[in-house]
Short mmCIF file of C-alpha atoms in Angstrom, two decimals:
data_model
loop_
_atom_site.label_atom_id
_atom_site.label_comp_id
_atom_site.label_asym_id
_atom_site.label_seq_id
_atom_site.Cartn_x
_atom_site.Cartn_y
_atom_site.Cartn_z
CA UNK A 9 99.09 189.95 -80.15
CA UNK A 10 100.80 192.24 -81.83
CA UNK A 11 101.06 195.98 -81.36
CA UNK A 12 99.52 196.63 -84.63
CA UNK A 13 96.29 194.44 -83.32
CA UNK A 14 96.26 196.37 -79.64
CA UNK A 15 96.00 199.20 -81.25
CA UNK A 16 93.21 198.47 -83.82
CA UNK A 17 91.05 196.60 -80.94
CA UNK A 18 91.51 199.72 -79.35
CA UNK A 19 90.87 202.46 -81.65
CA UNK A 20 87.76 200.25 -82.16
CA UNK A 21 85.02 201.21 -79.30
CA UNK A 22 82.95 198.82 -79.86
CA UNK A 23 85.17 195.73 -80.11
CA UNK A 24 87.03 196.80 -77.65
CA UNK A 25 84.36 197.15 -74.82
CA UNK A 26 83.15 193.54 -76.28
CA UNK A 27 86.39 192.12 -75.38
CA UNK A 28 86.63 193.64 -72.04
CA UNK A 29 82.76 192.27 -71.17
CA UNK A 30 84.09 188.70 -72.59
CA UNK A 31 87.71 188.89 -69.75
CA UNK A 32 84.59 190.22 -67.41
CA UNK A 33 82.40 187.12 -68.04
CA UNK A 34 85.27 184.78 -68.02
CA UNK A 35 87.05 186.25 -64.53
CA UNK A 36 83.79 186.02 -62.95
CA UNK A 37 82.79 182.62 -64.31
CA UNK A 38 86.21 181.09 -63.03
CA UNK A 39 86.46 183.12 -59.92
CA UNK A 40 83.09 182.77 -57.66
CA UNK A 41 81.98 183.54 -53.93
CA UNK A 42 78.29 183.24 -51.77
CA UNK A 43 79.11 184.78 -48.34
CA UNK A 44 75.90 184.14 -45.87
CA UNK A 45 75.54 185.70 -42.55
CA UNK A 46 77.00 188.72 -41.06
CA UNK A 47 80.53 190.63 -40.68
CA UNK A 48 82.27 188.59 -43.65
CA UNK A 49 85.04 190.43 -44.92
CA UNK A 50 87.09 189.11 -47.24
CA UNK A 51 90.05 191.14 -49.05
CA UNK A 52 91.99 190.90 -51.98
CA UNK A 53 95.42 193.34 -51.73
CA UNK A 54 96.93 194.75 -54.56
CA UNK A 55 98.83 192.36 -57.22
CA UNK A 56 96.95 189.08 -56.70
CA UNK A 57 96.66 186.51 -59.30
CA UNK A 58 93.71 184.74 -59.70
CA UNK A 59 92.95 181.73 -61.43
CA UNK A 60 89.44 179.69 -60.41
CA UNK A 61 89.21 180.81 -57.14
CA UNK A 62 86.26 180.09 -55.10
CA UNK A 63 84.71 181.11 -51.67
CA UNK A 64 82.21 179.90 -49.70
CA UNK A 65 81.01 181.11 -46.39
CA UNK A 66 78.13 180.29 -44.09
CA UNK A 67 78.46 182.07 -40.61
CA UNK A 68 79.64 185.34 -38.68
CA UNK A 69 82.43 187.91 -38.55
CA UNK A 70 85.13 185.42 -40.61
CA UNK A 71 87.59 187.14 -41.53
CA UNK A 72 89.74 186.70 -45.39
CA UNK A 73 93.09 188.59 -45.79
CA UNK A 74 95.16 187.94 -48.97
CA UNK A 75 98.41 190.25 -48.90
CA UNK A 76 100.48 191.67 -52.09
CA UNK A 77 101.51 189.32 -54.42
CA UNK A 78 99.97 186.56 -54.00
CA UNK A 79 99.20 183.44 -56.82
CA UNK A 80 95.95 181.87 -56.85
CA UNK A 81 95.02 178.74 -58.78
CA UNK A 82 92.82 176.24 -58.71
CA UNK A 83 91.98 177.28 -54.96
CA UNK A 84 89.00 176.54 -52.18
CA UNK A 85 88.39 178.94 -49.41
CA UNK A 86 85.04 177.04 -47.43
CA UNK A 87 84.01 178.17 -43.77
CA UNK A 88 81.12 176.65 -42.24
CA UNK A 89 81.23 178.87 -38.78
CA UNK A 90 81.88 182.01 -37.27
CA UNK A 91 85.02 184.24 -35.70
CA UNK A 92 87.54 182.18 -38.09
CA UNK A 93 90.57 184.50 -39.48
CA UNK A 94 92.82 183.70 -43.05
CA UNK A 95 95.92 184.57 -43.80
CA UNK A 96 97.73 184.41 -46.26
CA UNK A 97 100.82 186.51 -46.02
CA UNK A 98 102.66 188.29 -49.13
CA UNK A 99 104.08 186.35 -52.22
CA UNK A 100 102.06 183.08 -51.13
CA UNK A 101 101.39 180.85 -54.55
CA UNK A 102 99.17 178.10 -54.97
CA UNK A 103 100.36 176.62 -58.23
CA UNK A 104 98.17 173.63 -58.67
CA UNK A 105 95.52 173.37 -56.12
CA UNK A 106 94.96 174.38 -52.63
CA UNK A 107 91.93 174.13 -50.09
CA UNK A 108 91.61 175.59 -46.70
CA UNK A 109 88.93 174.68 -45.01
CA UNK A 110 86.64 175.47 -41.53
CA UNK A 111 84.44 173.08 -39.71
CA UNK A 112 84.12 174.81 -36.34
CA UNK A 113 84.04 178.48 -35.24
CA UNK A 114 87.03 180.70 -33.19
CA UNK A 115 89.61 178.97 -35.37
CA UNK A 116 92.83 180.13 -37.68
CA UNK A 117 94.91 179.53 -40.92
CA UNK A 118 98.05 181.23 -41.18
CA UNK A 119 100.52 181.13 -44.05
CA UNK A 120 103.51 182.72 -43.63
CA UNK A 121 105.35 184.96 -46.71
CA UNK A 122 107.17 183.43 -49.97
CA UNK A 123 105.68 180.17 -49.18
CA UNK A 124 104.65 178.04 -51.70
CA UNK A 125 102.22 175.06 -52.89
CA UNK A 126 102.01 172.48 -55.14
CA UNK A 127 98.86 171.07 -54.28
CA UNK A 128 97.35 171.15 -50.22
CA UNK A 129 94.56 170.75 -48.31
CA UNK A 130 94.17 172.19 -44.56
CA UNK A 131 91.66 171.71 -42.84
CA UNK A 132 90.29 173.08 -39.70
CA UNK A 133 88.29 170.03 -38.54
CA UNK A 134 87.05 171.92 -35.22
CA UNK A 135 86.55 174.71 -33.47
CA UNK A 136 88.93 176.86 -31.43
CA UNK A 137 92.16 175.15 -33.09
CA UNK A 138 94.28 176.66 -35.98
CA UNK A 139 96.90 175.69 -38.43
CA UNK A 140 100.35 178.52 -38.93
CA UNK A 141 102.76 177.74 -41.36
CA UNK A 142 106.12 179.83 -41.35
CA UNK A 143 107.80 182.10 -43.80
CA UNK A 144 109.73 180.61 -47.34
CA UNK A 145 108.22 177.02 -47.24
CA UNK A 146 107.72 174.83 -49.73
CA UNK A 147 105.19 172.20 -49.45
CA UNK A 148 105.37 169.56 -52.72
CA UNK A 149 101.98 168.18 -53.52
CA UNK A 150 98.83 165.98 -52.28
CA UNK A 151 99.54 167.25 -48.69
CA UNK A 152 96.93 167.17 -46.08
CA UNK A 153 97.65 168.59 -42.73
CA UNK A 154 93.62 168.36 -40.27
CA UNK A 155 93.49 169.62 -36.47
CA UNK A 156 90.46 166.74 -36.09
CA UNK A 157 89.89 162.59 -35.97
CA UNK A 158 86.65 164.72 -37.08
CA UNK A 159 84.98 162.28 -34.74
CA UNK A 160 85.39 160.92 -30.75
CA UNK A 161 86.51 158.40 -29.17
CA UNK A 162 85.30 157.51 -25.64
CA UNK A 163 86.68 155.94 -23.05
CA UNK A 164 84.56 153.28 -21.26
CA UNK A 165 86.38 154.17 -17.97
CA UNK A 166 85.49 157.70 -18.14
CA UNK A 167 82.39 157.84 -20.78
CA UNK A 168 85.15 160.88 -21.79
CA UNK A 169 86.11 161.34 -25.20
CA UNK A 170 90.33 160.45 -25.60
CA UNK A 171 90.75 162.44 -29.02
CA UNK A 172 90.18 165.99 -28.85
CA UNK A 173 91.24 167.98 -31.36
CA UNK A 174 94.69 170.07 -31.75
CA UNK A 175 96.73 173.29 -33.42
CA UNK A 176 99.43 172.47 -35.93
CA UNK A 177 102.51 174.18 -36.88
CA UNK A 178 105.26 174.22 -39.11
CA UNK A 179 107.82 176.79 -38.72
CA UNK A 180 110.04 178.94 -40.74
CA UNK A 181 112.02 176.98 -44.04
CA UNK A 182 110.78 173.78 -43.93
CA UNK A 183 110.10 171.37 -47.36
CA UNK A 184 107.17 168.84 -46.71
CA UNK A 185 107.06 166.58 -49.69
CA UNK A 186 104.88 164.57 -51.31
CA UNK A 187 101.87 163.16 -49.94
CA UNK A 188 102.55 163.57 -46.69
CA UNK A 189 99.97 163.99 -44.16
CA UNK A 190 100.13 166.49 -40.70
CA UNK A 191 98.31 165.60 -37.97
CA UNK A 192 96.75 167.42 -35.06
CA UNK A 193 98.94 168.62 -32.39
CA UNK A 194 102.45 168.21 -34.54
CA UNK A 195 104.85 170.70 -34.56
CA UNK A 196 107.67 170.66 -36.88
CA UNK A 197 110.70 172.48 -36.07
CA UNK A 198 112.91 175.33 -38.53
CA UNK A 199 114.52 175.17 -41.38
CA UNK A 200 113.22 170.94 -41.58
CA UNK A 201 112.32 168.64 -44.60
CA UNK A 202 109.27 166.40 -44.30
CA UNK A 203 109.96 162.87 -46.41
CA UNK A 204 107.27 162.19 -49.35
CA UNK A 205 104.74 159.54 -47.57
CA UNK A 206 105.16 160.40 -44.38
CA UNK A 207 102.61 160.84 -41.32
CA UNK A 208 103.46 163.43 -39.19
CA UNK A 209 101.88 162.53 -35.87
CA UNK A 210 100.99 164.72 -32.83
CA UNK A 211 104.34 165.75 -31.07
CA UNK A 212 107.36 168.36 -31.23
CA UNK A 213 109.96 167.89 -34.03
CA UNK A 214 113.20 169.63 -33.45
CA UNK A 215 115.19 172.23 -35.59
CA UNK A 216 117.30 171.15 -38.65
CA UNK A 217 115.89 168.05 -38.85
CA UNK A 218 114.54 165.43 -41.67
CA UNK A 219 111.62 163.39 -41.17
CA UNK A 220 110.14 160.27 -42.62
CA UNK A 221 108.12 157.22 -42.02
CA UNK A 222 104.81 156.04 -41.04
CA UNK A 223 104.89 157.60 -38.25
CA UNK A 224 107.03 160.04 -38.89
CA UNK A 225 110.79 159.99 -36.76
CA UNK A 226 113.74 161.63 -37.28
CA UNK A 227 116.61 160.30 -39.65
CA UNK A 228 119.25 162.93 -39.21
CA UNK A 229 119.74 166.67 -37.92
CA UNK A 230 122.42 169.06 -38.33
CA UNK A 231 120.79 169.65 -41.77
CA UNK A 232 119.36 172.91 -43.69
CA UNK A 233 118.04 172.91 -47.13
CA UNK A 234 117.90 175.58 -50.05
CA UNK A 235 115.72 176.10 -53.28
CA UNK A 236 118.69 176.14 -55.46
CA UNK A 237 119.54 173.35 -56.77
CA UNK A 238 123.74 173.81 -55.59
CA UNK A 239 126.56 171.96 -56.82
#
């Protein structure tokens, strides 16, 4: 839109109001929320850009904080429980689509500053667990993280469950390739790379390593990586 046309619109009160009205309708159609319960808080701080963001909360005392200059596209936040916390720190970006799902209470998802997503779904499958991703991580496409198996496996000897839920931790500056599944209990160290199509099981992985395979194992150590295409 050129400057002359903008001036004509601004100087025509009815036309200007109509355009603003339509823009607001479009915004609310593309960004919707349904919140049921008590003391649920959703905070979008300054500079957050949203396109097709949908929020659904059923529960009490849940807090969602989106820090300045985040960019969220085709993003769903679903919370079915109470006392949960979602934090996206400054300049987190979701380019294609993302989902943050809580099925349980007393849990958290925390994403560090400047971390970027192509497409991913992060699932709190049971309460009292969490997913923490550090700063400046780069998640590619079709990534899944889940703190639970969803169903119970029972020992026939003790009659007790043998697959409890566990938290997931991805430390700072980690590059995760396409189609990676990160299972409950997994811990990925600083400055790591996870190869495409890997399954990262529930164990601790050291800093500066490349992980790959089904299940993932250490393929290389003493590495780092950069977003830049260096010579």
